[in-house]
PDB file of C-alpha atoms in Angstrom:
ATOM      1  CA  UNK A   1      32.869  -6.182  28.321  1.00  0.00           C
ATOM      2  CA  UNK A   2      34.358  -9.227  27.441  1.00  0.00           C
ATOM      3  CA  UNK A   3      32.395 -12.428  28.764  1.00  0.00           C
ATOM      4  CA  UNK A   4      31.913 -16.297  28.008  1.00  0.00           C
ATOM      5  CA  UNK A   5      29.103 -18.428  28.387  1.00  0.00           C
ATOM      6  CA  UNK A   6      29.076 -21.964  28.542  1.00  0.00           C
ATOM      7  CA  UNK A   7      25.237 -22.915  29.053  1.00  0.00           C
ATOM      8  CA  UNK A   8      25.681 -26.179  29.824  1.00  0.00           C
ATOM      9  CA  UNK A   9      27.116 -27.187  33.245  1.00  0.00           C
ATOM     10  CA  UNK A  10      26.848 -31.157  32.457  1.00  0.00           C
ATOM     11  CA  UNK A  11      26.771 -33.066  29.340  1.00  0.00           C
ATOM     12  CA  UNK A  12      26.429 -36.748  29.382  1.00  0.00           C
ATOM     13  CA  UNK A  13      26.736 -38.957  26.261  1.00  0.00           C
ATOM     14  CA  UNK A  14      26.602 -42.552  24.634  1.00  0.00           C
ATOM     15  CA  UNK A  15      30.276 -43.784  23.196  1.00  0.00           C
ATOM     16  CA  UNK A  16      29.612 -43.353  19.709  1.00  0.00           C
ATOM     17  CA  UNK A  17      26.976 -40.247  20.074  1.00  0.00           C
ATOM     18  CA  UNK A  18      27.603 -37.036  18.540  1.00  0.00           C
ATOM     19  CA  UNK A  19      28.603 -34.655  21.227  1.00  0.00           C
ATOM     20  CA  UNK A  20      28.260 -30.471  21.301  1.00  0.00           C
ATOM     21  CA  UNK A  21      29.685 -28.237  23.564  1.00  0.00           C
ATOM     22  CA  UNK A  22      27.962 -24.520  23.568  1.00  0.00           C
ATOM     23  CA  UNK A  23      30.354 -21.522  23.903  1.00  0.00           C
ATOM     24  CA  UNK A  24      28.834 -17.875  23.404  1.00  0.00           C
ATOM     25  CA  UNK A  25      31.386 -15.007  24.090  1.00  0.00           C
ATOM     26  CA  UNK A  26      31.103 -11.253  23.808  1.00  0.00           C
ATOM     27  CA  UNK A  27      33.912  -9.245  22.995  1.00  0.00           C
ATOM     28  CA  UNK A  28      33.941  -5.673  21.410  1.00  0.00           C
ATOM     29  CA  UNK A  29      36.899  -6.417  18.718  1.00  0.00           C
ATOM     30  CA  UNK A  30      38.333  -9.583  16.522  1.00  0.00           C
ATOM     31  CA  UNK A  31      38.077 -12.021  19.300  1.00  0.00           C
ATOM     32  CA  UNK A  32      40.813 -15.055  19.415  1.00  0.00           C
ATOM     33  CA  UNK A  33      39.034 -18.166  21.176  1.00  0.00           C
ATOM     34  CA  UNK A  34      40.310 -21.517  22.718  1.00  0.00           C
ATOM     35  CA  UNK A  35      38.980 -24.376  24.289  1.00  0.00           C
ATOM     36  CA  UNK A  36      40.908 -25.814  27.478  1.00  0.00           C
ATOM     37  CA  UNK A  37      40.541 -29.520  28.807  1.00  0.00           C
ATOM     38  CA  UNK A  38      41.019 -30.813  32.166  1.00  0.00           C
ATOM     39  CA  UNK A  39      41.068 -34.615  32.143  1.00  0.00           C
ATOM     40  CA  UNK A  40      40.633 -36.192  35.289  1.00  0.00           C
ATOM     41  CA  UNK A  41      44.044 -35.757  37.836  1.00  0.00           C
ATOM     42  CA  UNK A  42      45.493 -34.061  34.505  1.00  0.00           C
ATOM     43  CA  UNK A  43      46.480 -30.246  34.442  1.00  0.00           C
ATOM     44  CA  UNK A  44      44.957 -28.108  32.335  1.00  0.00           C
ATOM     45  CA  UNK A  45      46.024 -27.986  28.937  1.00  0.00           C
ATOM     46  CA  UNK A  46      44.827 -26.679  25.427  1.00  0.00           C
ATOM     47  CA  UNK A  47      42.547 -28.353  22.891  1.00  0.00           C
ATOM     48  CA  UNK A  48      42.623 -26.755  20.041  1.00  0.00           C
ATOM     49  CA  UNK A  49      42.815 -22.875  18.976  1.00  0.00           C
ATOM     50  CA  UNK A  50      40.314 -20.630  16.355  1.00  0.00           C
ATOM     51  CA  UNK A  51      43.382 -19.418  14.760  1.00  0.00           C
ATOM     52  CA  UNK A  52      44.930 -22.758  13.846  1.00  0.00           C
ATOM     53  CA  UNK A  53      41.856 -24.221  12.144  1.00  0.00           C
ATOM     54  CA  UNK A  54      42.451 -28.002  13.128  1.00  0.00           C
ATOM     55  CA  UNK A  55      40.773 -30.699  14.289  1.00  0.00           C
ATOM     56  CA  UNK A  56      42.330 -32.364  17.629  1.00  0.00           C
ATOM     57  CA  UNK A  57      40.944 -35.529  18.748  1.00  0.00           C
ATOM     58  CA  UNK A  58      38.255 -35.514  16.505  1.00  0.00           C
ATOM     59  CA  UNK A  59      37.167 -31.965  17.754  1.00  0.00           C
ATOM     60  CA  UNK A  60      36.350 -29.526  15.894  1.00  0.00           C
ATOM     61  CA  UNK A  61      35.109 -25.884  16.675  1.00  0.00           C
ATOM     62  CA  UNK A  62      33.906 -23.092  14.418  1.00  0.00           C
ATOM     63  CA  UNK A  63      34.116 -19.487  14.975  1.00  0.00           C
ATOM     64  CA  UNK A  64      30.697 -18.374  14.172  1.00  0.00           C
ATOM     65  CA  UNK A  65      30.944 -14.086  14.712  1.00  0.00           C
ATOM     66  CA  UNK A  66      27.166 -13.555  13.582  1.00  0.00           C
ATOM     67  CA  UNK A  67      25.925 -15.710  16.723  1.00  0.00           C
ATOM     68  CA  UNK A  68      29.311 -15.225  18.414  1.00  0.00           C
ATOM     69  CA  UNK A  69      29.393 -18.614  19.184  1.00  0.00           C
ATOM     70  CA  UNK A  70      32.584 -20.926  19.392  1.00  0.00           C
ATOM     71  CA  UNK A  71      30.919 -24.907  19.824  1.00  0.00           C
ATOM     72  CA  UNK A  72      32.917 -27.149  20.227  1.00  0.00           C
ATOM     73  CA  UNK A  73      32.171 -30.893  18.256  1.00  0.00           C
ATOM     74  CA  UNK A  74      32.873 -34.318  17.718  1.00  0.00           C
ATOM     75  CA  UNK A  75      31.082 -36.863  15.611  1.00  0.00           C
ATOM     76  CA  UNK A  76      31.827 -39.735  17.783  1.00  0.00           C
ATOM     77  CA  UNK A  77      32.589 -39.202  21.576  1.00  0.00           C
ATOM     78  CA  UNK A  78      34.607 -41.439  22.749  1.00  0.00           C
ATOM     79  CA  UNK A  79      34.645 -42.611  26.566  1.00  0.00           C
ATOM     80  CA  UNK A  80      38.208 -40.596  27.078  1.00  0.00           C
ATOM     81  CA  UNK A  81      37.205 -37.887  25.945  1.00  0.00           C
ATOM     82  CA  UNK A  82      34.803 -37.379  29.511  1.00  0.00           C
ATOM     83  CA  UNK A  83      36.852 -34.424  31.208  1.00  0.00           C
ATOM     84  CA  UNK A  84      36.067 -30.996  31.589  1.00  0.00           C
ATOM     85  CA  UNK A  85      36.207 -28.481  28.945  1.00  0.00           C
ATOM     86  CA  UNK A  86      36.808 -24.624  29.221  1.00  0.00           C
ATOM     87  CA  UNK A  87      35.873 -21.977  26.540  1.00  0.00           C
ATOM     88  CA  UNK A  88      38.323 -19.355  26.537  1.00  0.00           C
ATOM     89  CA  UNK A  89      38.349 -15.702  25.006  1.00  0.00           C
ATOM     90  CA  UNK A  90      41.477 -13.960  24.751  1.00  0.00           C
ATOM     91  CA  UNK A  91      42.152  -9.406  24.930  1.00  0.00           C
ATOM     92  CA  UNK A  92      44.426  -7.698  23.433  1.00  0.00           C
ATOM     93  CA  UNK A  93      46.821  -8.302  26.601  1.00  0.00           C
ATOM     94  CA  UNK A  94      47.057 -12.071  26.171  1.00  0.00           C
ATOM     95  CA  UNK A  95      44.786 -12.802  29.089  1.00  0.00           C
ATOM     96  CA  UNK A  96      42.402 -15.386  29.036  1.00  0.00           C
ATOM     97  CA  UNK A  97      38.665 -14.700  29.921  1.00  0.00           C
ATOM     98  CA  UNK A  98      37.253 -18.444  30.516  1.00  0.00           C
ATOM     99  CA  UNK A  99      33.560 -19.666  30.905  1.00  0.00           C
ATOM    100  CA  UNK A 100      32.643 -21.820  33.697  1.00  0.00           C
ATOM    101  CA  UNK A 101      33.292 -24.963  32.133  1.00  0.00           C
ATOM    102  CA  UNK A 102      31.308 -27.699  30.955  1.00  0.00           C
ATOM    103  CA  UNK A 103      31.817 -31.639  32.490  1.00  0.00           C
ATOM    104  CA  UNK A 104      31.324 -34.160  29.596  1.00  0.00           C
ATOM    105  CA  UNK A 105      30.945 -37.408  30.628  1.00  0.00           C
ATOM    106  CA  UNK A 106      30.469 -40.368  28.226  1.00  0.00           C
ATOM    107  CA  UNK A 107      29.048 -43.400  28.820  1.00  0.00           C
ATOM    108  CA  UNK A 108      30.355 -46.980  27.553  1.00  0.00           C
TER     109      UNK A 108
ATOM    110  CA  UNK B   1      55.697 -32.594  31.501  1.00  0.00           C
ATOM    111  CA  UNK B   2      54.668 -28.695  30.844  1.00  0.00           C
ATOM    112  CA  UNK B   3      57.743 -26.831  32.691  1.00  0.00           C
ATOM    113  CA  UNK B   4      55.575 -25.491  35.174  1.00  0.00           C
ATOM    114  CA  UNK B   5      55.205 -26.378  39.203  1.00  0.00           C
ATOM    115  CA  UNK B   6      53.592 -25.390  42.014  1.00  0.00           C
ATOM    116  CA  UNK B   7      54.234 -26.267  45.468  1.00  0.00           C
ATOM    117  CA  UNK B   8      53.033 -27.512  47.578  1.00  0.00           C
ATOM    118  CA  UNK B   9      50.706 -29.283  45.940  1.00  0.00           C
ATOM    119  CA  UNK B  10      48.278 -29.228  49.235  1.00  0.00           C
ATOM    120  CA  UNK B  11      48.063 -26.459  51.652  1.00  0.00           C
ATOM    121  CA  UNK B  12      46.544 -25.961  55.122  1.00  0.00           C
ATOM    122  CA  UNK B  13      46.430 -22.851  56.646  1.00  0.00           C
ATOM    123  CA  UNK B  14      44.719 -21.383  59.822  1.00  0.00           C
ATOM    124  CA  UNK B  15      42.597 -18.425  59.378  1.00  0.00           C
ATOM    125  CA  UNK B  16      44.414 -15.372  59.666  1.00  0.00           C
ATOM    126  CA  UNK B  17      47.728 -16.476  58.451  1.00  0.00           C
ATOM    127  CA  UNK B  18      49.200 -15.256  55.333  1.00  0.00           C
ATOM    128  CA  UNK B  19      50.344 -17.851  53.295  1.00  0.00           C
ATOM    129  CA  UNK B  20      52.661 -17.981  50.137  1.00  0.00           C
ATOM    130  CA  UNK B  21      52.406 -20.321  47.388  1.00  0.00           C
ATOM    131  CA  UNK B  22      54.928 -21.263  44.434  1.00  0.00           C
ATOM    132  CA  UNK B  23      55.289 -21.043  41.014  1.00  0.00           C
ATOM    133  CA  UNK B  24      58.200 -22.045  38.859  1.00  0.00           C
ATOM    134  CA  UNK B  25      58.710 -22.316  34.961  1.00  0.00           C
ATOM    135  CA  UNK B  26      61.315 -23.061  32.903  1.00  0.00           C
ATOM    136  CA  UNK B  27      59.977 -22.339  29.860  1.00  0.00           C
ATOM    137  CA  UNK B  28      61.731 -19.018  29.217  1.00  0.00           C
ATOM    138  CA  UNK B  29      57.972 -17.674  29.247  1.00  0.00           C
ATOM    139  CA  UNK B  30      57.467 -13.789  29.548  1.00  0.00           C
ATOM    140  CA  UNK B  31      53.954 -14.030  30.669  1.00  0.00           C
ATOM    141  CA  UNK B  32      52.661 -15.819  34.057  1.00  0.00           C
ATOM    142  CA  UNK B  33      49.047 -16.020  35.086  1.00  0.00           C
ATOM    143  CA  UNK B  34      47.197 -16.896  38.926  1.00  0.00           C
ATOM    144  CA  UNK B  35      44.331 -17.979  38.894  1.00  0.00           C
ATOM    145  CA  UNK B  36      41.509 -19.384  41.242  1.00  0.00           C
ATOM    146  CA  UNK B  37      39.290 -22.140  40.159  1.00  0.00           C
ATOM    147  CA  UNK B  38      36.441 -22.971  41.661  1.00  0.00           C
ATOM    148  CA  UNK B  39      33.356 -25.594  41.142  1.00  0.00           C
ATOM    149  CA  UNK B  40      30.881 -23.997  38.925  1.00  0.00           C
ATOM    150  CA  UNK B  41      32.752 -20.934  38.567  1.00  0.00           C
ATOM    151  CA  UNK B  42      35.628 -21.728  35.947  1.00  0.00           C
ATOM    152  CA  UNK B  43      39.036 -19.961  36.102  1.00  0.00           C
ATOM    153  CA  UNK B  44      39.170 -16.220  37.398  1.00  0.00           C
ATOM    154  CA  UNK B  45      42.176 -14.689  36.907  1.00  0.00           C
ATOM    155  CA  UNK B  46      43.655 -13.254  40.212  1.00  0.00           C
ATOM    156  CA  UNK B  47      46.929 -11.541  39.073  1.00  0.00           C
ATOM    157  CA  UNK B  48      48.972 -11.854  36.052  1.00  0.00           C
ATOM    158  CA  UNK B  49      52.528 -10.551  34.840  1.00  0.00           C
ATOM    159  CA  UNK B  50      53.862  -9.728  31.260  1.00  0.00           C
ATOM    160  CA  UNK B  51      57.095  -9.091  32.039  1.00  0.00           C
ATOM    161  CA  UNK B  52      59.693  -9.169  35.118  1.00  0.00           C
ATOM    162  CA  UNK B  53      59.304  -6.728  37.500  1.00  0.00           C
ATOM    163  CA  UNK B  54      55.734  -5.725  36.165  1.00  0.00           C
ATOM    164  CA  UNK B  55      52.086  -7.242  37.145  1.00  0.00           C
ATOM    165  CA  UNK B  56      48.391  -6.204  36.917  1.00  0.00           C
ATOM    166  CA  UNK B  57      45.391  -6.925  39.074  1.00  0.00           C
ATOM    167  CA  UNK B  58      43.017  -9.176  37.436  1.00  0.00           C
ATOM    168  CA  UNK B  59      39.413  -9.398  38.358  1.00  0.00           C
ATOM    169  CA  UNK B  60      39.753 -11.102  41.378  1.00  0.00           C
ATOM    170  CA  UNK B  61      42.841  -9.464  43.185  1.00  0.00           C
ATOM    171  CA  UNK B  62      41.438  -8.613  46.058  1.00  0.00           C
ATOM    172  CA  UNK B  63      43.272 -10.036  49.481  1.00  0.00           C
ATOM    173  CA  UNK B  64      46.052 -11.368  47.324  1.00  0.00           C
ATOM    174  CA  UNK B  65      49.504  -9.945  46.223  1.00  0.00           C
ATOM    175  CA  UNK B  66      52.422 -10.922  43.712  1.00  0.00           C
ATOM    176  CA  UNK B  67      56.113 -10.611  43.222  1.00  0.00           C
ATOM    177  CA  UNK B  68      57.753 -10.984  39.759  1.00  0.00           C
ATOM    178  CA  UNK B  69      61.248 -10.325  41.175  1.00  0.00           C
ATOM    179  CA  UNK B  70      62.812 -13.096  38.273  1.00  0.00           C
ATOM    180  CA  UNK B  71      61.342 -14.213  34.890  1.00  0.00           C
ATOM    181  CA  UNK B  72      60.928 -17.889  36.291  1.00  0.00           C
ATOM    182  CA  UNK B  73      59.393 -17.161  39.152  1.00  0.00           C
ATOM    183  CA  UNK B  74      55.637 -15.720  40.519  1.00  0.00           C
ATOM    184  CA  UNK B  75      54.747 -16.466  43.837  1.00  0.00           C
ATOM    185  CA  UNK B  76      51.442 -15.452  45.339  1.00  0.00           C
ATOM    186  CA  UNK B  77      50.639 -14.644  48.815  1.00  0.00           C
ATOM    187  CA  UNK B  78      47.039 -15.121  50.095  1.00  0.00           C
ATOM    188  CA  UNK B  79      46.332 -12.675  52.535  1.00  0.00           C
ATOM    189  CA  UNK B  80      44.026 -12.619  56.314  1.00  0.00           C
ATOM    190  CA  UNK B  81      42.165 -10.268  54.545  1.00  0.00           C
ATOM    191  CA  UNK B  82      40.793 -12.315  51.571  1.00  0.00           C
ATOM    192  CA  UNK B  83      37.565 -13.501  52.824  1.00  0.00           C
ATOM    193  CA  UNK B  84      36.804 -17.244  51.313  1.00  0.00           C
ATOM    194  CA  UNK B  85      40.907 -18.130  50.443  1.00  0.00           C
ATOM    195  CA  UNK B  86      39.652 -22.189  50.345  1.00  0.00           C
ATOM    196  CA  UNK B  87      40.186 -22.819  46.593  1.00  0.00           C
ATOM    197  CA  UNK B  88      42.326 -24.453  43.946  1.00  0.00           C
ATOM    198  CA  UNK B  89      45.388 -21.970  42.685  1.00  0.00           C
ATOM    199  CA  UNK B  90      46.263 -22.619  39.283  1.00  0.00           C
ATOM    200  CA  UNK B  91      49.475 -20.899  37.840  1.00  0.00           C
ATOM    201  CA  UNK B  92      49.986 -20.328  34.308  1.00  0.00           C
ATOM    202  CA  UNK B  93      52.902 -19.306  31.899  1.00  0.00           C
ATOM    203  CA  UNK B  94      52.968 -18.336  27.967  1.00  0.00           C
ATOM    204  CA  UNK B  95      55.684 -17.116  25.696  1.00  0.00           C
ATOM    205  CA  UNK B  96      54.075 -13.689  25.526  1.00  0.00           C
ATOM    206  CA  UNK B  97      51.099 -11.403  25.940  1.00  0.00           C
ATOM    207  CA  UNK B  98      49.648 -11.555  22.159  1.00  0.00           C
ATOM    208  CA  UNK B  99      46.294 -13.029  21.590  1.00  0.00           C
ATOM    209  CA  UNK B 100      47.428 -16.127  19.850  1.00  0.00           C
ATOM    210  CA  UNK B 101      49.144 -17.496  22.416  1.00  0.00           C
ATOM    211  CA  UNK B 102      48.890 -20.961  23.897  1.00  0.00           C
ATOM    212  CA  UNK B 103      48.993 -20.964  28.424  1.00  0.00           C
ATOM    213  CA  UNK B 104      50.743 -23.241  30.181  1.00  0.00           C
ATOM    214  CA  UNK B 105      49.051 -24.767  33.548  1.00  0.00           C
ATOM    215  CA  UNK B 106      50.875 -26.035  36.353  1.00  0.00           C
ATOM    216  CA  UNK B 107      49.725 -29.019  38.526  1.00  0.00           C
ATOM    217  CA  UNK B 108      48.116 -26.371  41.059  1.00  0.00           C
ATOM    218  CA  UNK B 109      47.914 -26.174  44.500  1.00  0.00           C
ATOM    219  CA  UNK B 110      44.580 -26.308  46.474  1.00  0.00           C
ATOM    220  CA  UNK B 111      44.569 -24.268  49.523  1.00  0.00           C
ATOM    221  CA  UNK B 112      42.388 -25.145  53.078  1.00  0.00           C
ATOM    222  CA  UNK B 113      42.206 -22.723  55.657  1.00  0.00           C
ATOM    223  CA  UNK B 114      39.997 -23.316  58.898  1.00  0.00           C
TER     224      UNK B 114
END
């Protein structure tokens, strides 16, 4: 069955720190995985994508399918960047199976 | 800013009373997603809809129910006979059903009922 994990229900961080967000998933086939942001009195929106390979922000995230494990990174948090992030696996239907979402706060 | 709304934005119901909410895009998306988010419990996805006409139970569909009468629209109606309805609704769109594809979020809608 198709599941995310996202150990960590807080994170806090110093402004400059290096800051790691834990995703595990399982999935049976090639899995497609996202991470979602919700900034504070934002709506929802995308950070960045496996499949597109890029760095937004200053994030980063590797698809690692021997620990099947999708962390999300940045060298340098930044005080916007406190929000709350979602790990999300997507099926062969297009729907989204999220984890339960991780609150980053950093501190000046 | 995104394409997608949801009204109203708050909600207050009393128990027993079904209660509708909206959700609008006009993004010329096929697919459109409910879901319910709660603290500590992420996003679980309630109903969703690839195409007009044409929707599937998610894993939390239970005491709710969808149209899909028009490719812009997906309202959901909360039910008496959901049990805990008090939650944030979030409604999402994307151009298609593949796995690649980016979802839209609306504003969503958060729902009281005493």
């Amino acid at each position: 069955a198709q599941r995310v994990t996202q150990p960590e229900k807080l994170l806090s961080v110093f402004k400059g720190a290096p800051v790691e967000l834990k995703c595990n998933y399982s999935y049976s086939g090639s899995p497609e995985l996202f991470w979602y942001v919700q900034y504070s009195r934002q709506r929802l929106q995308l950070l960045l994508r496996h499949i597109s390979r890029e760095s937004i922000k200053g994030f980063t995230a590797d698809l690692n399918k021997g620990e099947t494990s999708f962390h999300l990174k940045k060298p340098f948090a930044q005080e916007e960047d406190s929000a709350m992030y979602y790990c999300a696996l997507s099926s062969t239907l297009g729907r989204l199976y999220f984890g339960r979402g991780t609150q980053l706060t950093v501190w000046p | 800013d995104g394409g997608i709304t949801q009204s109203p934005k708050y909600l207050f119901r009393k128990e027993g009373q079904n209660v509708t909410l909206s959700c609008e895009q006009n993004l010329n998306h096929d697919a459109m997603y409910w879901y319910r988010q709660d603290p500590g419990q992420g996003l679980r996805l309630i109903y969703y809809s690839q195409i007009v006409n044409d929707f599937q139970k998610g894993d939390i569909a239970e005491g709710y129910s969808v149209s899909r009468e028009k490719k812009e629209s997906f309202p959901l109606t909360v039910t008496s006979a959901q049990k805990n309805p008090t939650a944030f609704y979030l409604c999402a769109s994307s151009p298609g059903t593949g796995m690649t594809y980016e979802q839209y979020f609306g504003p969503g809608t958060r729902l009281t009922v005493t």
